[in-house]
mmCIF file of C-alpha atoms in Angstrom:
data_model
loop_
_atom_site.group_PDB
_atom_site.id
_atom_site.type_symbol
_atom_site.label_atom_id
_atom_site.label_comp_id
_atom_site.label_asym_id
_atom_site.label_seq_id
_atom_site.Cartn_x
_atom_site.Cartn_y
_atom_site.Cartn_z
ATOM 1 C CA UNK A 1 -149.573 66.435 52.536
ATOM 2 C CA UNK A 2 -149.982 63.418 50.734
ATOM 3 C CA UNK A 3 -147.058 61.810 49.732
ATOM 4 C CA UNK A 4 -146.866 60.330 46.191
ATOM 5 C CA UNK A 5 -145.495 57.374 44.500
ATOM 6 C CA UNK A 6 -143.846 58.451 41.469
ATOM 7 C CA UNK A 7 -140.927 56.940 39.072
ATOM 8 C CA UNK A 8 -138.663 59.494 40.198
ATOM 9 C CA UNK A 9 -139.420 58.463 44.387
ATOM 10 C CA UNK A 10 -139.385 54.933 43.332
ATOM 11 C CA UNK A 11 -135.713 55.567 42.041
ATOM 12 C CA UNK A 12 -134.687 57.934 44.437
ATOM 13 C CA UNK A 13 -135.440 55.275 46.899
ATOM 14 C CA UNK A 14 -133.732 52.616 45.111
ATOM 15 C CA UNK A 15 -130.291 54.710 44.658
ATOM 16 C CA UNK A 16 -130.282 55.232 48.535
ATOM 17 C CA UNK A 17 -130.948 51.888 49.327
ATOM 18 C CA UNK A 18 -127.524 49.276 50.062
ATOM 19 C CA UNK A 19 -126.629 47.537 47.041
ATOM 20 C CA UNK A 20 -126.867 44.454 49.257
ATOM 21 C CA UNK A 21 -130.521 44.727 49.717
ATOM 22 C CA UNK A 22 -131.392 45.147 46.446
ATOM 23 C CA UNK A 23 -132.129 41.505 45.878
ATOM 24 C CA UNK A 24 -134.136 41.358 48.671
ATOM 25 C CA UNK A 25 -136.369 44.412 47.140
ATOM 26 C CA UNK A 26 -136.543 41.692 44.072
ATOM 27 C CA UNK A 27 -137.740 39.397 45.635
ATOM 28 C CA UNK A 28 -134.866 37.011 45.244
ATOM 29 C CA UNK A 29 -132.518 35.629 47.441
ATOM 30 C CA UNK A 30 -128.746 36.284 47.214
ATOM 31 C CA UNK A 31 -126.493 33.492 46.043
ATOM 32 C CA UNK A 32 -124.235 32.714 49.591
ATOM 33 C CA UNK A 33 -120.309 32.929 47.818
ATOM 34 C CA UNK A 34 -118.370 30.828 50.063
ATOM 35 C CA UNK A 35 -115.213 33.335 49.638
ATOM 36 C CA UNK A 36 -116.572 35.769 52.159
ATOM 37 C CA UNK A 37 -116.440 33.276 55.127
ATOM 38 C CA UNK A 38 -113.353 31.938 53.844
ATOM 39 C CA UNK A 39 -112.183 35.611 53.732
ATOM 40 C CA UNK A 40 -113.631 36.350 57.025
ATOM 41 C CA UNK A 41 -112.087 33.369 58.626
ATOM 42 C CA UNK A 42 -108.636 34.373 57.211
ATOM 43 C CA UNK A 43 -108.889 37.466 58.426
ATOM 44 C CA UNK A 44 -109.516 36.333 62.279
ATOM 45 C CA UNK A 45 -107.059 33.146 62.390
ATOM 46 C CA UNK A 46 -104.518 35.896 61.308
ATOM 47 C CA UNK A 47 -105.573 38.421 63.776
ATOM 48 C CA UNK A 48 -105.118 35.648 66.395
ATOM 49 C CA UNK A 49 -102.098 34.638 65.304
ATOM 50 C CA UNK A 50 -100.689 38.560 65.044
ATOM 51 C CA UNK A 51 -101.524 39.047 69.125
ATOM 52 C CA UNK A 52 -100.738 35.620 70.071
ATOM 53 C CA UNK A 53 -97.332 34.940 71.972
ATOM 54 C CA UNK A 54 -94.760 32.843 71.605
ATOM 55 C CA UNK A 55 -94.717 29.299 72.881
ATOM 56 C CA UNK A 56 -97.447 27.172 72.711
ATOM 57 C CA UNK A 57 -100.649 29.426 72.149
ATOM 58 C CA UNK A 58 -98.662 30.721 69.039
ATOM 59 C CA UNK A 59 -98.381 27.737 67.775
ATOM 60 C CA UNK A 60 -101.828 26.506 67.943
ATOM 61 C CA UNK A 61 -102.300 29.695 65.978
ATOM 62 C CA UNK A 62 -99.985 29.499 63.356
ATOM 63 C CA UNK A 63 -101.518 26.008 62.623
ATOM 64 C CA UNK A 64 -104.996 27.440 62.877
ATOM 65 C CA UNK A 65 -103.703 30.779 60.020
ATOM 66 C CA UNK A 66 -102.141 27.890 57.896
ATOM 67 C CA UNK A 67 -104.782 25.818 57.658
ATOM 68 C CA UNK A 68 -106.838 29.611 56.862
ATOM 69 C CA UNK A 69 -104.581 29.979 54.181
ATOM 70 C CA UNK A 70 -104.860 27.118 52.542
ATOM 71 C CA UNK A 71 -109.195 26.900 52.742
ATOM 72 C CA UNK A 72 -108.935 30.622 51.103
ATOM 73 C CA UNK A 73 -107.026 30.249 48.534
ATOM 74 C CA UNK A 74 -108.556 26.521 47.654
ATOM 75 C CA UNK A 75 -112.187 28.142 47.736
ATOM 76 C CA UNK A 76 -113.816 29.295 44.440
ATOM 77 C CA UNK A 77 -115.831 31.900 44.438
ATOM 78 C CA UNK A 78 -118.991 31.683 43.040
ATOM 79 C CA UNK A 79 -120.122 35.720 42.579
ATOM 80 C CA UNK A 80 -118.912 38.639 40.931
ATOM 81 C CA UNK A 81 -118.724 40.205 44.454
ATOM 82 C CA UNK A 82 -117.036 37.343 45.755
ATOM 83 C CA UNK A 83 -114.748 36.906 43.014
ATOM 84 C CA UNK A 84 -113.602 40.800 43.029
ATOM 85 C CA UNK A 85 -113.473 40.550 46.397
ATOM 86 C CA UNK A 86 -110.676 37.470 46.421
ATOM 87 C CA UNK A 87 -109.180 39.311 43.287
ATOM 88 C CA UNK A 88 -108.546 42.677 45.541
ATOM 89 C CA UNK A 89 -107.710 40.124 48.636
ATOM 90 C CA UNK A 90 -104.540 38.353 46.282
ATOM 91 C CA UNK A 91 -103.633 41.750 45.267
ATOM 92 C CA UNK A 92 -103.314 43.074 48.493
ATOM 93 C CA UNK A 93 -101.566 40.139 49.554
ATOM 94 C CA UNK A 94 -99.016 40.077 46.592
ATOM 95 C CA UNK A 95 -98.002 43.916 47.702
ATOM 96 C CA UNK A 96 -97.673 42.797 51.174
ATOM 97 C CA UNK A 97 -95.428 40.484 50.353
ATOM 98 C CA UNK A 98 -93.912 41.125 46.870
ATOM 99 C CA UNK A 99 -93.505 37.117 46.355
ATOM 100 C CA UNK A 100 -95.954 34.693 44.556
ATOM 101 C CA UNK A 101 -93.659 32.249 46.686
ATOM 102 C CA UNK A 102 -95.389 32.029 49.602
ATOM 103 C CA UNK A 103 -94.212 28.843 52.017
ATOM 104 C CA UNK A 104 -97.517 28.105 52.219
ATOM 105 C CA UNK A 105 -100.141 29.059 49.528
ATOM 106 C CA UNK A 106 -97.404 30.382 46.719
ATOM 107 C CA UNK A 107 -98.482 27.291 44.822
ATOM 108 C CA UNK A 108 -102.034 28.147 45.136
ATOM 109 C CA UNK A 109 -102.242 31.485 44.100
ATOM 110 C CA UNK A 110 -102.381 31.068 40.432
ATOM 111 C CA UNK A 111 -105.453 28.771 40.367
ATOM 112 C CA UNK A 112 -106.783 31.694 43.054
ATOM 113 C CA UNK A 113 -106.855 34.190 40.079
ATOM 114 C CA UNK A 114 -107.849 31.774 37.689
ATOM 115 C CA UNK A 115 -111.098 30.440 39.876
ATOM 116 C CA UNK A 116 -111.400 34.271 40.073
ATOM 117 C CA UNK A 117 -111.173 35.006 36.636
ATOM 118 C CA UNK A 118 -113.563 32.646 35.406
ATOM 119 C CA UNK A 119 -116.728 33.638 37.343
ATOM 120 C CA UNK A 120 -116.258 37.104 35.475
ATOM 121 C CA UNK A 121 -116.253 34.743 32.531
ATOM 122 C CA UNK A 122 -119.010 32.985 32.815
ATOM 123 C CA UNK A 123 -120.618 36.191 33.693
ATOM 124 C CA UNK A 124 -119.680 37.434 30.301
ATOM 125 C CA UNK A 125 -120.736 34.769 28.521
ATOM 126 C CA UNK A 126 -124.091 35.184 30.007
#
């Protein structure tokens, strides 16, 4: 049996396909938003620094998870993914914590939102 192209297989197809590769099916490439690796390497220098012990191999890693903190919540996203994705990151942080002052990044965390924010903005706009 022959199979056949039709609207409704064309769709189908599309629907099961990852959202990811859809630009790829387009024929365009996606935009790289720098938040992810940012994210990403946030989420390993604190893993590190969680199984680490104390003395001097802790502190490497605490240096390494500060300086984390402070390239993640300095980088703008340039997405919608990427900014929803830092958006639900903050959150998640704030109810970890229940303090916007952070030591290290409390003074950061506003223009984190805002660089957030206005990517959905612009998006808006558009």
């Amino acid at each position: 049996m022959k199979a056949e192209t039709t609207r409704r297989a064309i769709m189908a197809g599309l629907a099961a396909a990852p959202v990811a590769g859809l630009p790829a099916i387009a024929g365009v490439v996606a935009e790289a938003d720098p938040i992810f690796a940012a994210i990403e390497k946030h989420q390993r220098a604190y893993a590190a620094f969680n199984q680490s012990e104390e003395g001097p191999d802790q502190d490497t890693a605490c240096s390494v998870y500060f300086d984390a903190n402070i390239d993640l919540y300095s980088t703008k996203p340039t997405t919608p993914a990427g900014a929803a994705k830092f958006l639900r990151f903050i959150a998640d942080f704030l109810d970890e914590d229940d303090t916007v002052n952070d030591n290290w990044v409390g003074d950061l965390i506003g223009d984190a939102i805002r660089n957030a924010i206005a990517v959905f903005e612009r998006e808006a706009r558009r």
